[in-house]
XYZ file of C-alpha atoms in Angstrom:
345
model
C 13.396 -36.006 0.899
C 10.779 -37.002 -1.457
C 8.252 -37.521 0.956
C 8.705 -33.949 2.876
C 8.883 -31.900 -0.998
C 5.482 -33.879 -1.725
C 4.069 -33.016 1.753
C 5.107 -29.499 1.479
C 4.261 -28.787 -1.434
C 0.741 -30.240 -0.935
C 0.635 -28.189 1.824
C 1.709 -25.073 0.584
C -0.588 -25.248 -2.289
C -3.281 -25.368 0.420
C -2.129 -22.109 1.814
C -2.428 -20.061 -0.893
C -5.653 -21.929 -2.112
C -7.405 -21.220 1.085
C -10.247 -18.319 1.757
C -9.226 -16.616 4.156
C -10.232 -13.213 6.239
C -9.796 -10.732 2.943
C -7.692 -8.456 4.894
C -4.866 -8.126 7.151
C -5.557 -7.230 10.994
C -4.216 -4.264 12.670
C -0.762 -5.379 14.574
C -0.822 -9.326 12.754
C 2.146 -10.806 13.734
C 4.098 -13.388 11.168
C 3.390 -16.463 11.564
C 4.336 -20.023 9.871
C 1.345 -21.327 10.927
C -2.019 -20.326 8.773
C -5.479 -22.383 9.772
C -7.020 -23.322 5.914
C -10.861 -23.395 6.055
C -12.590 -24.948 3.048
C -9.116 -25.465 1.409
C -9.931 -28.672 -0.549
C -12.882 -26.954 -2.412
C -10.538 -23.629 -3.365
C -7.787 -26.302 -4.283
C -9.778 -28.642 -6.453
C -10.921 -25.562 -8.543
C -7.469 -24.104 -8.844
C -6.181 -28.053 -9.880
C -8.668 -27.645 -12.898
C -7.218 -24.353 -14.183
C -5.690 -24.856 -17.689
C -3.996 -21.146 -18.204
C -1.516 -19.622 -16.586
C -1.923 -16.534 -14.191
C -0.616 -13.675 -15.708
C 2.607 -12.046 -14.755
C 0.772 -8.886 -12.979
C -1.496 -11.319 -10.883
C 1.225 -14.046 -10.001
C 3.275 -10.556 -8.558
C 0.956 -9.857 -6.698
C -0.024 -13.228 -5.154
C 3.626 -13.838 -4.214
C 4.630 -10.161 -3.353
C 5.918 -9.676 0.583
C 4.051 -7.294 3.062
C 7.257 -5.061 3.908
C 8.260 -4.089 7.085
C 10.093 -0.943 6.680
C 12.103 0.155 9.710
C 12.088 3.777 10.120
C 14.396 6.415 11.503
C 13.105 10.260 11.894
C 15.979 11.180 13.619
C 19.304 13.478 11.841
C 19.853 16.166 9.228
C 19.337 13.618 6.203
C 16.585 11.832 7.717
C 13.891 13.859 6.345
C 11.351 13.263 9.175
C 11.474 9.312 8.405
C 11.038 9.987 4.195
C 14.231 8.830 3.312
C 13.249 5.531 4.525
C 10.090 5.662 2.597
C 10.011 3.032 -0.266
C 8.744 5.107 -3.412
C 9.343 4.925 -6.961
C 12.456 5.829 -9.019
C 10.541 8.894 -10.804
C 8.953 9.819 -7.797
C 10.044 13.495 -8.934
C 7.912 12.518 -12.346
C 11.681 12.841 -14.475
C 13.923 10.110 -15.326
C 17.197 12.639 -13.913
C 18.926 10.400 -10.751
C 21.169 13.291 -10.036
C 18.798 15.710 -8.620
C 16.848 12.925 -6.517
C 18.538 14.191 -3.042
C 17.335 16.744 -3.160
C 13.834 16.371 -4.823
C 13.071 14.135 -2.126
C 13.191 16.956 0.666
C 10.860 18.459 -1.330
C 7.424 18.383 -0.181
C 5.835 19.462 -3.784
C 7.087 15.329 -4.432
C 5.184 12.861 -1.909
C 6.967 9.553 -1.755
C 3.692 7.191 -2.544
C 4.505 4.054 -2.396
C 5.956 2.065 -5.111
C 7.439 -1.576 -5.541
C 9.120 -2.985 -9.162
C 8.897 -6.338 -10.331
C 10.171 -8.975 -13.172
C 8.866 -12.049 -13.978
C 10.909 -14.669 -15.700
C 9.539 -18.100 -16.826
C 11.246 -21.930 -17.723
C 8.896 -24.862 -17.950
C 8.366 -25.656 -14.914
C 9.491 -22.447 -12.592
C 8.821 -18.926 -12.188
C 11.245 -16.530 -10.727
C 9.704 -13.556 -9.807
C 12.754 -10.597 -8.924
C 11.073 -7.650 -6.695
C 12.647 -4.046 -6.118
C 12.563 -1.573 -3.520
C 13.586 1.690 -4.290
C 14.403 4.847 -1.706
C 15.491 8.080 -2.594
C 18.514 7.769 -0.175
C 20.611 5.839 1.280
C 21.492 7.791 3.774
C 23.517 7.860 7.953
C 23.326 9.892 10.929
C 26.624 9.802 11.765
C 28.562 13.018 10.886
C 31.585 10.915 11.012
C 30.041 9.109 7.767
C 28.208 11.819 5.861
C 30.310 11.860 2.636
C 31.389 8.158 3.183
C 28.407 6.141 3.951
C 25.545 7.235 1.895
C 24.717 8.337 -1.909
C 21.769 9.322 -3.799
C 19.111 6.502 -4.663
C 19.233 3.442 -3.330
C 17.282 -0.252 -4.061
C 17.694 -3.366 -3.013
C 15.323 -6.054 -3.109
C 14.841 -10.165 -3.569
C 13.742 -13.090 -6.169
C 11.456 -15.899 -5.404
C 11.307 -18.767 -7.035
C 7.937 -20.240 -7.256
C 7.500 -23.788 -8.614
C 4.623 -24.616 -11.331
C 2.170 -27.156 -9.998
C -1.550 -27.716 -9.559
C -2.332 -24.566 -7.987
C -3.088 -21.543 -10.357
C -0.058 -19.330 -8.892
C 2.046 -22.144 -7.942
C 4.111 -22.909 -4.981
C 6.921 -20.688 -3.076
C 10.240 -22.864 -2.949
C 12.663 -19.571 -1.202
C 13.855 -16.826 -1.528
C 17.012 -15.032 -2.200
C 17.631 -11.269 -0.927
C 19.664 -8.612 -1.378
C 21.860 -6.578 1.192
C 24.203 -4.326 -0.487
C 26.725 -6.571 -2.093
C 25.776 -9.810 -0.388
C 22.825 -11.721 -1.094
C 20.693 -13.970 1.859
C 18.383 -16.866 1.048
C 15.448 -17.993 3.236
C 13.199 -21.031 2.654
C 9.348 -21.502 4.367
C 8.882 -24.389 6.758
C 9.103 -27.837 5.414
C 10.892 -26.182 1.582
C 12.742 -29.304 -0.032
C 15.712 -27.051 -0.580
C 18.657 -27.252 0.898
C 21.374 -24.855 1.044
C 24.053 -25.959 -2.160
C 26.911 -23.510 -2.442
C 25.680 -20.839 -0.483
C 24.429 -22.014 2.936
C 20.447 -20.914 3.925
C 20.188 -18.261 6.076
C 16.789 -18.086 7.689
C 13.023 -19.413 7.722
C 10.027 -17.425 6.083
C 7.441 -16.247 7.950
C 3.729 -15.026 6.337
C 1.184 -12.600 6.792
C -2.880 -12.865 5.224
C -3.357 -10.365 3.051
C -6.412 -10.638 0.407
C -7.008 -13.627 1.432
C -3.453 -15.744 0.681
C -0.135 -15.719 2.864
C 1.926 -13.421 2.051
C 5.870 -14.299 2.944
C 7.246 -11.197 4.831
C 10.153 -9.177 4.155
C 11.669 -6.309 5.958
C 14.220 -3.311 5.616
C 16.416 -1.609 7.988
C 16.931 2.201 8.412
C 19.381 4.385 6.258
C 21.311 1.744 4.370
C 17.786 -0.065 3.895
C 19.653 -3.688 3.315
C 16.743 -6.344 2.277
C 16.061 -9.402 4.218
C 13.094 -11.905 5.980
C 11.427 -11.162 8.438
C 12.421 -10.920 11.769
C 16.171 -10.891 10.393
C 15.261 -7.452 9.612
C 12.615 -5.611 11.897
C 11.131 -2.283 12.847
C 12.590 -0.824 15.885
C 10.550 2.355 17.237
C 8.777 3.884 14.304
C 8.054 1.946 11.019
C 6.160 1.413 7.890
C 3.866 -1.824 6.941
C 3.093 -1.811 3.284
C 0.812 -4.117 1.772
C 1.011 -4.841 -1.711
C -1.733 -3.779 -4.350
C -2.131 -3.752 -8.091
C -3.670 0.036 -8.096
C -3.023 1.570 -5.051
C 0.226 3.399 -4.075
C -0.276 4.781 -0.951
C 1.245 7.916 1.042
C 2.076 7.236 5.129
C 0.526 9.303 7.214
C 3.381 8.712 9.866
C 6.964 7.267 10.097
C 4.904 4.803 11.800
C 2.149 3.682 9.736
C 1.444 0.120 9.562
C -1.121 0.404 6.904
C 0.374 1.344 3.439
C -0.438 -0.085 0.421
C 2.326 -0.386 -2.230
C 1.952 -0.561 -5.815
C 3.612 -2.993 -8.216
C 5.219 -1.579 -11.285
C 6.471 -4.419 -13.945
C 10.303 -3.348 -14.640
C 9.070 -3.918 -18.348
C 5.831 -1.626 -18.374
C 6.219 0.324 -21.834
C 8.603 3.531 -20.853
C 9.766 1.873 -17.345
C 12.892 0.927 -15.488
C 14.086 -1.434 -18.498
C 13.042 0.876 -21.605
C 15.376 3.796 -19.784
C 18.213 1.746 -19.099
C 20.174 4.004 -22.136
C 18.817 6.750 -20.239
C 22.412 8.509 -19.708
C 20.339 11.107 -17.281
C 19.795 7.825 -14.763
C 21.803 4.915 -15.663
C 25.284 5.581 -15.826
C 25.236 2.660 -18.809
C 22.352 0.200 -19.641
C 24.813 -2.156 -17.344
C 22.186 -0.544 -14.378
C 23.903 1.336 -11.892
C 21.853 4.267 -11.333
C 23.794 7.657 -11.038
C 24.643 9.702 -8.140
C 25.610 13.100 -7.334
C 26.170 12.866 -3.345
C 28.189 10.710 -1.792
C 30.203 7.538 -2.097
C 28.901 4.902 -3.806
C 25.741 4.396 -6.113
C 22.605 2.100 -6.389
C 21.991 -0.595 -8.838
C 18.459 -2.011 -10.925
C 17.844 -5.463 -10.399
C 19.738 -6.352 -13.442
C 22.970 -5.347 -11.878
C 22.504 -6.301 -8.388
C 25.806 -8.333 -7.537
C 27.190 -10.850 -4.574
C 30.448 -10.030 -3.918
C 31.711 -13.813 -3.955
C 29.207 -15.818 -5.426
C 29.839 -17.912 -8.320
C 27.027 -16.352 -10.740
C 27.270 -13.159 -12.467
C 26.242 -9.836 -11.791
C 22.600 -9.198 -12.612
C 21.969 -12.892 -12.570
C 19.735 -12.660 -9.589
C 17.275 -11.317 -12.092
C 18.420 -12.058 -15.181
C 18.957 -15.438 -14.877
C 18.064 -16.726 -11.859
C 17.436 -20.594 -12.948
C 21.124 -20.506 -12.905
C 21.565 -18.603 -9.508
C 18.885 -20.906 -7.984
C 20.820 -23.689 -8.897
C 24.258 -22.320 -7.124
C 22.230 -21.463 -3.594
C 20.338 -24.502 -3.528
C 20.143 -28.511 -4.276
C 17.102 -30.987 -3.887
C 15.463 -29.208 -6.742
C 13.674 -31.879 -8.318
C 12.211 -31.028 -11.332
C 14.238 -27.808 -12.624
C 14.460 -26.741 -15.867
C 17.197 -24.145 -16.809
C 16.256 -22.869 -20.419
C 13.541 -20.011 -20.601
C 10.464 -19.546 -22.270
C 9.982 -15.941 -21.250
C 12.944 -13.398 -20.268
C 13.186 -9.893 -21.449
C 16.410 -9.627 -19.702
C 17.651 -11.640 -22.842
C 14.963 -10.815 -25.587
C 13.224 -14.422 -24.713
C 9.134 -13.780 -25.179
């Protein structure tokens, strides 16, 4: 396996390295397959860089364009909003409990929003992103009381591996749907599935000129997986990621949203309220709610059901996780030199 880790990664690296057209095209399918032009020159530049990206830029790099599938139909559909991906004080208070109903109101756009953590060892990054809606919602009547609650996010980690190139190389990814989690690896990944098997192959999209891996979200219960595991059916939302930008759709089938990232840690965010009794039930990270059955979760307490590591650990700690899901990791160091999550900085 040597030989197809050095050949990927090699590869890889030329991906991201590579100019290509600065913006996405209008219906760009997924592909594997991405044509470098004048790779070796970008490469060679990026081999001589002595710092490290920061955290912001390597989110972005490595963030997914999101394929949101969209429903506008039923009384707690909003017209396709509740599938909008938005941020968690989209209302502009830190209250979860009036959130169902905030989001029918049109005084509170849902622009879009995504959350990120980055967490660093020696020779990884594992980058942990978030999706949040306002609800998780069904059309069933049957259901109404039973299968959806207030707030809702699910979302994935990557795990990128340090190496010549300035924003390293993607390795997989692990995902979140509900209370099960789903890894996916791109083309020619030297990881294997270890104690969880692998579920599924990346695909990418250009986007400022680097692949982007693509993710995507179904309808209502808006469970997290790759691309085309999950896909629009009918009416859906593209978002593109963006430092500065959080767009508003202009459609439940716009496929030309930018989303923007928002670090979990930002001074006053997602991590400073978790003892915010008026959103987190606890600073454990379930997020209250006042309709329905069930709740959501932050990042920190997103759990697999059966899994060996512990709840949260998907952010957290994910050098452990990664080391459950997968084997053939080569060079893999376990002990952090940056995690809030556990006062490491």
């Amino acid at each position: 396996m040597k030989n197809v880790a050095t050949n990927y990664a090699m590869l890889l690296a030329l991906m991201a390295a590579t100019a290509f057209t600065s913006c996405k095209k209008d219906g760009a399918t997924p592909t594997n397959g991405i044509n470098p032009v004048n790779g070796n020159q970008r490469a060679a530049v990026n081999a001589q860089q002595t710092s490290s990206p920061s955290y912001a830029d390597l989110a972005l790099r490595w963030a997914p364009v999101h394929y949101q599938d969209v429903d506008v139909t039923g009384t707690y559909s909003i017209s396709g909003k509740s599938d909008y991906i938005t941020n968690v004080n989209f209302d502009n208070d830190w209250i979860a409990t009036n959130n169902w109903n905030n989001l029918a109101n049109s005084a509170y756009p849902a622009y879009a929003h995504g959350y990120y953590s980055v967490v660093e060892t020696r020779t990884h990054w594992f980058i942990t992103y978030g999706f949040y809606h306002g609800r998780d919602w069904t059309d069933n009547p049957l259901a109404y009381y039973l299968d959806q609650h207030e707030n809702d996010m699910e979302g994935a980690m990557f795990i990128i591996k340090k190496d010549a190139n300035l924003y390293g190389t993607l390795l997989g990814i692990v995902t979140v749907v509900h209370s099960d989690f789903y890894s996916y690896v791109p083309d020619g990944s030297p990881l294997q599935g270890n104690e969880e098997s692998v579920d599924g192959t990346l695909k990418f999209l250009t986007w400022s000129n680097y692949p982007h891996p693509v993710t995507a979200q179904s309808a209502k219960g808006h469970d997290l997986k790759a691309w085309p595991y999950n896909d629009i059916v009918g009416d859906g939302i593209i978002y593109w990621p963006s430092l500065t930008t959080a767009g508003l759709p202009t459609s439940a089938d716009d496929r030309n949203v930018q989303y923007k990232l928002v670090d979990i840690f930002s001074n006053g965010g997602m991590w400073d309220q978790r003892f915010n009794t008026d959103f987190f039930y606890d600073a454990g990270g379930g997020i209250k709610s006042s309709y329905g059955s069930g709740n959501a979760n932050a990042p920190w307490a997103w759990d697999d059901h059966d899994d060996k590591p512990g709840s949260g650990e998907i952010a957290t700690d994910p050098a452990n996780l990664t080391q459950h899901y997968f084997k053939n990791l080569g060079d893999f160091d376990l002990n952090y030199i940056n995690n809030k999550y556990k006062g490491i900085q």
